[in-house]
Amino acid sequence: MDDIFDAIQKSAKRIKDVIDTKDVGYSQKENASGETQLELDIKCDMIIEEEFSRVACINTIASEEKEHAETLHSDGQYFIAYDPLDGSSLIDVNLSVGSIFGIYDGGFGAENMVAACYVVYGPRVEMVFAQNKTKLYLLQAGEFEFVKEIRLNEKGKLMAPGGTQQNWESYHKEMIDGFFKEGYRLRYSGGMVPDLHQILLKGGGLFSYPATSDKPNGKLRRLFEVFPFAFVYKIAGGEATNGHEDLMSLGYAHVHDTSPCFFGSKYETTRVKEVYAKNA
Ligand code: AHG
Ligand code: MN
Ligand code: MN
């Protein structure tokens, strides 16, 4: 696992460099989710693949930017699914973006997840690594330095409601409105990494990307986005649900499968489960 942690750090430093120096133009290619890839998405994917191919314990990788999983070392123990550059369409407006990694032992699937990690490229570069604790690191003078352990409060103050509101279910809208009436503050950039990072570091709240009429299975991808953040939040003392079930209890049929998702502290996620149970 140390080798993997090390390879993620090396990738993050190289990605930071590429974000700082490379053009943000679109490529001619689409990824498996039908999104036009930026040159940067492709470059960051290559960087991570290159760093992971040097780590013998990594068996197979799956990437948001690759159609299929690829075997690197058939004797390796770990399977890693990653989103090389989440929120890449926010780069041209200079908002924060991130990389997300889910680390699985023996095969993909939430039940095999042993660690999860994400990196935020903002005014500063930070990394959160969750294994038996959720830990924050800051890139300082070229090295990631441990800052602190992160714990969520029982109840927070922030609300990050994703998805197109016009396409929300009416009970979902009522629930979100209810939180705002209770005093929650809107904090939504459109990048799940900085949005979830903010909630995590400010003690709690709720990030949601629900099922909508145009996206009945949500937008966010299970292996690359949903399972890693579910793991990070749960280890930090929060919860992660699709409204009915714990996100970590969900399977997947295809590496690019999506799921509606809610991540937050206990108070807010309990409300989500109550509201969704009534409207099943
Ligand atoms: P990606 O840039 O990897 O394609 O995904 C971005 C994700 C996530 O970061 C964000 O919360 C969500 O897409 C925003 O989706 P909408 O554009 O539907 O708001
Ligand atoms: Mn993404
Ligand atoms: Mn991406």
Tab-separated table of C-alpha atoms and ligand atoms in Angstrom:
chain	number	residue	atom	x	y	z
A	1	MET	CA	0.000	0.000	0.000
A	2	ASP	CA	2.915	2.394	0.651
A	3	ASP	CA	3.988	1.991	-2.969
A	4	ILE	CA	0.489	2.907	-4.137
A	5	PHE	CA	0.367	5.932	-1.829
A	6	ASP	CA	3.723	6.985	-3.217
A	7	ALA	CA	2.619	6.545	-6.857
A	8	ILE	CA	-0.512	8.633	-6.198
A	9	GLN	CA	1.639	11.408	-4.725
A	10	LYS	CA	3.975	11.347	-7.730
A	11	SER	CA	0.993	11.436	-10.117
A	12	ALA	CA	-0.560	14.342	-8.214
A	13	LYS	CA	2.602	16.433	-8.441
A	14	ARG	CA	2.862	15.782	-12.188
A	15	ILE	CA	-0.831	16.532	-12.723
A	16	LYS	CA	-0.488	19.809	-10.839
A	17	ASP	CA	2.326	20.705	-13.196
A	18	VAL	CA	0.284	19.834	-16.271
A	19	ILE	CA	-2.708	21.871	-15.009
A	20	ASP	CA	-0.403	24.837	-14.520
A	21	THR	CA	1.217	24.644	-17.934
A	22	LYS	CA	-0.920	22.847	-20.507
A	23	ASP	CA	-3.649	24.257	-22.793
A	24	VAL	CA	-7.204	23.339	-21.866
A	25	GLY	CA	-8.503	22.516	-25.354
A	26	TYR	CA	-10.911	19.692	-26.150
A	27	SER	CA	-9.643	16.588	-27.932
A	28	GLN	CA	-11.532	14.882	-30.772
A	29	LYS	CA	-12.328	11.926	-28.491
A	30	GLU	CA	-15.217	10.883	-26.254
A	31	ASN	CA	-14.961	8.765	-23.099
A	32	ALA	CA	-17.185	5.788	-22.255
A	33	SER	CA	-19.755	8.116	-20.625
A	34	GLY	CA	-20.123	10.014	-23.919
A	35	GLU	CA	-18.281	13.131	-22.736
A	36	THR	CA	-15.805	14.878	-25.022
A	37	GLN	CA	-12.401	14.510	-23.416
A	38	LEU	CA	-10.116	17.437	-22.801
A	39	GLU	CA	-6.481	17.014	-23.821
A	40	LEU	CA	-5.866	17.378	-20.088
A	41	ASP	CA	-8.143	14.433	-19.165
A	42	ILE	CA	-6.128	12.226	-21.507
A	43	LYS	CA	-2.760	13.540	-20.316
A	44	CYS	CA	-3.638	13.046	-16.619
A	45	ASP	CA	-4.874	9.530	-17.351
A	46	MET	CA	-1.529	8.741	-19.026
A	47	ILE	CA	0.432	10.109	-16.075
A	48	ILE	CA	-1.423	7.917	-13.595
A	49	GLU	CA	-1.147	4.838	-15.781
A	50	GLU	CA	2.580	5.455	-16.153
A	51	GLU	CA	3.120	5.800	-12.390
A	52	PHE	CA	0.929	2.774	-11.578
A	53	SER	CA	2.648	0.601	-14.179
A	54	ARG	CA	5.824	0.904	-12.055
A	55	VAL	CA	4.095	-0.555	-8.985
A	56	ALA	CA	4.212	-4.357	-9.017
A	57	CYS	CA	1.389	-4.874	-6.505
A	58	ILE	CA	-1.142	-3.198	-8.838
A	59	ASN	CA	-2.927	-5.858	-10.825
A	60	THR	CA	-5.534	-3.952	-12.842
A	61	ILE	CA	-6.576	-0.346	-13.412
A	62	ALA	CA	-9.873	1.115	-14.579
A	63	SER	CA	-10.173	4.781	-15.477
A	64	GLU	CA	-13.069	7.115	-16.219
A	65	GLU	CA	-11.154	7.950	-19.386
A	66	LYS	CA	-10.596	4.357	-20.565
A	67	GLU	CA	-13.275	2.172	-22.087
A	68	HIS	CA	-12.100	-1.037	-20.386
A	69	ALA	CA	-10.084	-2.099	-17.368
A	70	GLU	CA	-6.425	-2.894	-18.139
A	71	THR	CA	-4.201	-5.429	-16.439
A	72	LEU	CA	-0.782	-4.093	-15.445
A	73	HIS	CA	0.707	-6.944	-13.369
A	74	SER	CA	-1.234	-10.191	-13.319
A	75	ASP	CA	0.379	-11.254	-9.999
A	76	GLY	CA	-0.533	-7.997	-8.248
A	77	GLN	CA	-2.920	-7.843	-5.309
A	78	TYR	CA	-4.636	-4.491	-5.867
A	79	PHE	CA	-7.167	-3.165	-8.358
A	80	ILE	CA	-7.431	0.607	-8.691
A	81	ALA	CA	-10.271	2.585	-10.271
A	82	TYR	CA	-9.658	6.285	-10.766
A	83	ASP	CA	-10.972	9.506	-12.198
A	84	PRO	CA	-7.795	11.261	-13.368
A	85	LEU	CA	-9.278	14.763	-13.499
A	86	ASP	CA	-12.709	15.216	-11.998
A	87	GLY	CA	-14.416	18.500	-12.858
A	88	SER	CA	-12.095	19.110	-15.795
A	89	SER	CA	-14.671	21.328	-17.511
A	90	LEU	CA	-14.129	23.803	-14.636
A	91	ILE	CA	-10.469	24.322	-15.506
A	92	ASP	CA	-11.143	27.065	-18.054
A	93	VAL	CA	-12.975	29.104	-15.403
A	94	ASN	CA	-10.174	28.421	-12.915
A	95	LEU	CA	-12.190	26.540	-10.293
A	96	SER	CA	-10.748	23.655	-8.317
A	97	VAL	CA	-10.526	20.168	-9.798
A	98	GLY	CA	-9.397	16.816	-8.422
A	99	SER	CA	-8.254	13.238	-8.922
A	100	ILE	CA	-10.105	10.347	-7.246
A	101	PHE	CA	-8.812	6.822	-6.509
A	102	GLY	CA	-10.525	3.694	-5.182
A	103	ILE	CA	-8.195	0.875	-4.114
A	104	TYR	CA	-9.604	-2.650	-4.108
A	105	ASP	CA	-8.089	-5.889	-2.870
A	106	GLY	CA	-8.434	-8.839	-5.246
A	107	GLY	CA	-11.007	-7.321	-7.619
A	108	PHE	CA	-13.246	-4.300	-8.166
A	109	GLY	CA	-16.422	-3.900	-6.102
A	110	ALA	CA	-17.270	-1.857	-3.008
A	111	GLU	CA	-16.964	-4.931	-0.768
A	112	ASN	CA	-13.283	-5.199	-1.752
A	113	MET	CA	-12.378	-1.569	-1.147
A	114	VAL	CA	-9.475	-1.197	1.277
A	115	ALA	CA	-8.555	2.459	0.800
A	116	ALA	CA	-9.665	5.554	-1.050
A	117	CYS	CA	-7.936	8.780	-1.878
A	118	TYR	CA	-8.549	12.073	-3.589
A	119	VAL	CA	-6.425	15.073	-4.473
A	120	VAL	CA	-7.734	18.653	-4.717
A	121	TYR	CA	-5.927	21.019	-7.078
A	122	GLY	CA	-6.966	24.437	-5.824
A	123	PRO	CA	-5.012	27.439	-4.612
A	124	ARG	CA	-3.113	24.730	-2.751
A	125	VAL	CA	-2.819	21.016	-3.460
A	126	GLU	CA	-4.291	18.792	-0.761
A	127	MET	CA	-4.719	15.055	-0.553
A	128	VAL	CA	-7.101	13.020	1.570
A	129	PHE	CA	-6.258	9.372	2.121
A	130	ALA	CA	-8.669	7.055	3.937
A	131	GLN	CA	-7.747	3.620	5.178
A	132	ASN	CA	-8.534	3.087	8.860
A	133	LYS	CA	-8.637	6.853	9.370
A	134	THR	CA	-9.355	9.744	7.010
A	135	LYS	CA	-6.193	11.831	6.842
A	136	LEU	CA	-5.446	15.207	5.273
A	137	TYR	CA	-2.108	16.030	3.600
A	138	LEU	CA	-0.879	19.322	2.128
A	139	LEU	CA	1.671	19.698	-0.672
A	140	GLN	CA	4.386	21.960	0.707
A	141	ALA	CA	7.745	22.617	-0.925
A	142	GLY	CA	7.294	19.625	-3.206
A	143	GLU	CA	6.228	17.047	-0.569
A	144	PHE	CA	2.910	15.943	0.883
A	145	GLU	CA	2.962	16.643	4.625
A	146	PHE	CA	0.432	15.154	7.060
A	147	VAL	CA	-1.864	17.855	8.472
A	148	LYS	CA	-4.527	16.146	10.575
A	149	GLU	CA	-7.133	13.450	10.860
A	150	ILE	CA	-10.584	14.482	9.580
A	151	ARG	CA	-13.779	13.716	11.541
A	152	LEU	CA	-17.266	14.806	10.566
A	153	ASN	CA	-19.672	16.277	13.107
A	154	GLU	CA	-23.097	14.700	13.626
A	155	LYS	CA	-24.685	17.657	11.845
A	156	GLY	CA	-23.295	20.285	9.501
A	157	LYS	CA	-24.274	23.582	7.893
A	158	LEU	CA	-23.492	23.219	4.196
A	159	MET	CA	-25.615	22.017	1.297
A	160	ALA	CA	-24.259	21.000	-2.124
A	161	PRO	CA	-27.273	19.954	-4.217
A	162	GLY	CA	-26.260	18.503	-7.605
A	163	GLY	CA	-28.211	17.705	-10.759
A	164	THR	CA	-30.486	19.943	-12.827
A	165	GLN	CA	-33.229	21.217	-10.480
A	166	GLN	CA	-35.839	21.212	-13.241
A	167	ASN	CA	-35.377	17.438	-13.410
A	168	TRP	CA	-35.508	16.723	-9.667
A	169	GLU	CA	-38.345	14.690	-8.147
A	170	SER	CA	-40.727	16.958	-6.234
A	171	TYR	CA	-39.981	15.209	-2.899
A	172	HIS	CA	-36.263	15.712	-3.470
A	173	LYS	CA	-36.839	19.431	-4.062
A	174	GLU	CA	-38.970	19.682	-0.908
A	175	MET	CA	-36.251	17.964	1.089
A	176	ILE	CA	-33.509	20.300	-0.171
A	177	ASP	CA	-35.754	23.346	0.370
A	178	GLY	CA	-36.398	22.051	3.895
A	179	PHE	CA	-32.676	22.016	4.659
A	180	PHE	CA	-32.334	25.598	3.407
A	181	LYS	CA	-35.290	26.656	5.580
A	182	GLU	CA	-33.418	25.142	8.508
A	183	GLY	CA	-30.496	27.472	7.829
A	184	TYR	CA	-28.194	25.433	5.600
A	185	ARG	CA	-25.953	27.462	3.295
A	186	LEU	CA	-25.485	26.721	-0.404
A	187	ARG	CA	-21.949	25.649	-1.300
A	188	TYR	CA	-21.771	24.199	-4.803
A	189	SER	CA	-19.025	24.643	-7.384
A	190	GLY	CA	-19.960	21.813	-9.757
A	191	GLY	CA	-16.837	19.840	-8.923
A	192	MET	CA	-17.540	16.972	-6.548
A	193	VAL	CA	-13.988	16.935	-5.225
A	194	PRO	CA	-13.897	20.527	-3.891
A	195	ASP	CA	-17.592	20.379	-2.928
A	196	LEU	CA	-17.189	17.202	-0.873
A	197	HIS	CA	-13.842	18.401	0.469
A	198	GLN	CA	-15.423	21.594	1.763
A	199	ILE	CA	-18.192	19.699	3.555
A	200	LEU	CA	-15.661	17.296	5.040
A	201	LEU	CA	-13.352	20.024	6.333
A	202	LYS	CA	-16.099	22.344	7.579
A	203	GLY	CA	-17.545	19.614	9.771
A	204	GLY	CA	-20.486	18.353	7.722
A	205	GLY	CA	-23.564	18.932	5.614
A	206	LEU	CA	-24.899	17.149	2.563
A	207	PHE	CA	-23.692	16.640	-1.000
A	208	SER	CA	-26.287	15.129	-3.305
A	209	TYR	CA	-26.457	13.994	-6.898
A	210	PRO	CA	-29.886	12.362	-7.097
A	211	ALA	CA	-31.730	10.397	-9.742
A	212	THR	CA	-33.306	12.918	-12.106
A	213	SER	CA	-35.810	12.567	-14.938
A	214	ASP	CA	-33.007	12.926	-17.491
A	215	LYS	CA	-30.518	10.784	-15.520
A	216	PRO	CA	-32.512	8.089	-13.658
A	217	ASN	CA	-29.297	6.461	-12.420
A	218	GLY	CA	-27.634	9.736	-11.494
A	219	LYS	CA	-24.467	10.990	-13.145
A	220	LEU	CA	-21.649	10.046	-10.839
A	221	ARG	CA	-19.797	6.848	-11.548
A	222	ARG	CA	-19.706	4.082	-8.934
A	223	LEU	CA	-16.134	2.882	-9.255
A	224	PHE	CA	-14.410	6.178	-9.981
A	225	GLU	CA	-16.406	8.676	-7.923
A	226	VAL	CA	-19.140	7.205	-5.730
A	227	PHE	CA	-17.438	4.296	-3.905
A	228	PRO	CA	-14.224	6.230	-3.119
A	229	PHE	CA	-16.111	9.147	-1.561
A	230	ALA	CA	-18.501	6.801	0.226
A	231	PHE	CA	-15.477	5.122	1.807
A	232	VAL	CA	-13.799	8.433	2.725
A	233	TYR	CA	-17.010	9.768	4.331
A	234	LYS	CA	-17.778	6.596	6.246
A	235	ILE	CA	-14.275	6.355	7.679
A	236	ALA	CA	-14.566	10.022	8.693
A	237	GLY	CA	-17.736	9.222	10.660
A	238	GLY	CA	-20.265	10.249	8.034
A	239	GLU	CA	-22.630	8.301	5.821
A	240	ALA	CA	-23.136	7.585	2.145
A	241	THR	CA	-26.444	6.406	0.703
A	242	ASN	CA	-28.359	6.222	-2.565
A	243	GLY	CA	-31.471	7.185	-0.584
A	244	HIS	CA	-32.366	3.592	0.284
A	245	GLU	CA	-29.157	1.605	0.655
A	246	ASP	CA	-25.654	2.222	1.867
A	247	LEU	CA	-23.606	3.078	-1.217
A	248	MET	CA	-20.938	0.607	-0.107
A	249	SER	CA	-23.477	-2.222	-0.356
A	250	LEU	CA	-24.097	-1.638	-4.053
A	251	GLY	CA	-22.622	-3.806	-6.754
A	252	TYR	CA	-21.776	-2.811	-10.299
A	253	ALA	CA	-22.308	-4.493	-13.644
A	254	HIS	CA	-20.038	-2.353	-15.795
A	255	VAL	CA	-17.004	-0.252	-14.836
A	256	HIS	CA	-18.746	2.951	-15.947
A	257	ASP	CA	-22.036	2.346	-14.052
A	258	THR	CA	-23.455	5.330	-12.169
A	259	SER	CA	-25.608	5.717	-9.058
A	260	PRO	CA	-27.639	8.427	-7.356
A	261	CYS	CA	-25.647	9.422	-4.285
A	262	PHE	CA	-25.753	11.367	-1.033
A	263	PHE	CA	-22.731	11.937	1.198
A	264	GLY	CA	-22.879	13.749	4.491
A	265	SER	CA	-22.969	13.731	8.210
A	266	LYS	CA	-25.438	11.548	10.102
A	267	TYR	CA	-28.181	14.100	10.696
A	268	GLU	CA	-28.601	14.993	7.029
A	269	THR	CA	-28.221	11.478	5.614
A	270	THR	CA	-30.795	10.180	8.123
A	271	ARG	CA	-33.262	12.763	6.785
A	272	VAL	CA	-32.496	11.677	3.207
A	273	LYS	CA	-33.254	8.051	4.075
A	274	GLU	CA	-36.527	9.014	5.795
A	275	VAL	CA	-37.705	11.128	2.864
A	276	TYR	CA	-36.689	8.542	0.270
A	277	ALA	CA	-38.272	5.659	2.241
A	278	LYS	CA	-41.600	7.506	2.137
A	279	ASN	CA	-41.322	8.020	-1.599
A	280	ALA	CA	-39.967	4.654	-2.708
B	1	AHG	P1	-16.108	14.808	-14.716
B	1	AHG	O1	-15.511	16.168	-14.849
B	1	AHG	O2	-15.107	13.800	-14.228
B	1	AHG	O3	-16.802	14.358	-15.977
B	1	AHG	O4	-17.265	14.815	-13.615
B	1	AHG	C1	-17.717	15.967	-12.966
B	1	AHG	C2	-18.805	15.553	-12.007
B	1	AHG	C3	-18.663	16.052	-10.593
B	1	AHG	O5	-17.456	16.559	-10.230
B	1	AHG	C4	-19.739	17.067	-10.438
B	1	AHG	O6	-20.253	17.059	-9.150
B	1	AHG	C5	-20.723	16.685	-11.467
B	1	AHG	O7	-20.020	16.057	-12.494
B	1	AHG	C6	-21.447	17.876	-12.008
B	1	AHG	O8	-22.381	17.442	-12.911
B	1	AHG	P2	-23.369	18.432	-13.674
B	1	AHG	O9	-22.539	18.981	-14.800
B	1	AHG	O10	-24.486	17.543	-14.115
B	1	AHG	O11	-23.796	19.501	-12.690
B	2	MN	MN	-15.488	12.688	-12.677
B	3	MN	MN	-12.961	13.051	-15.078
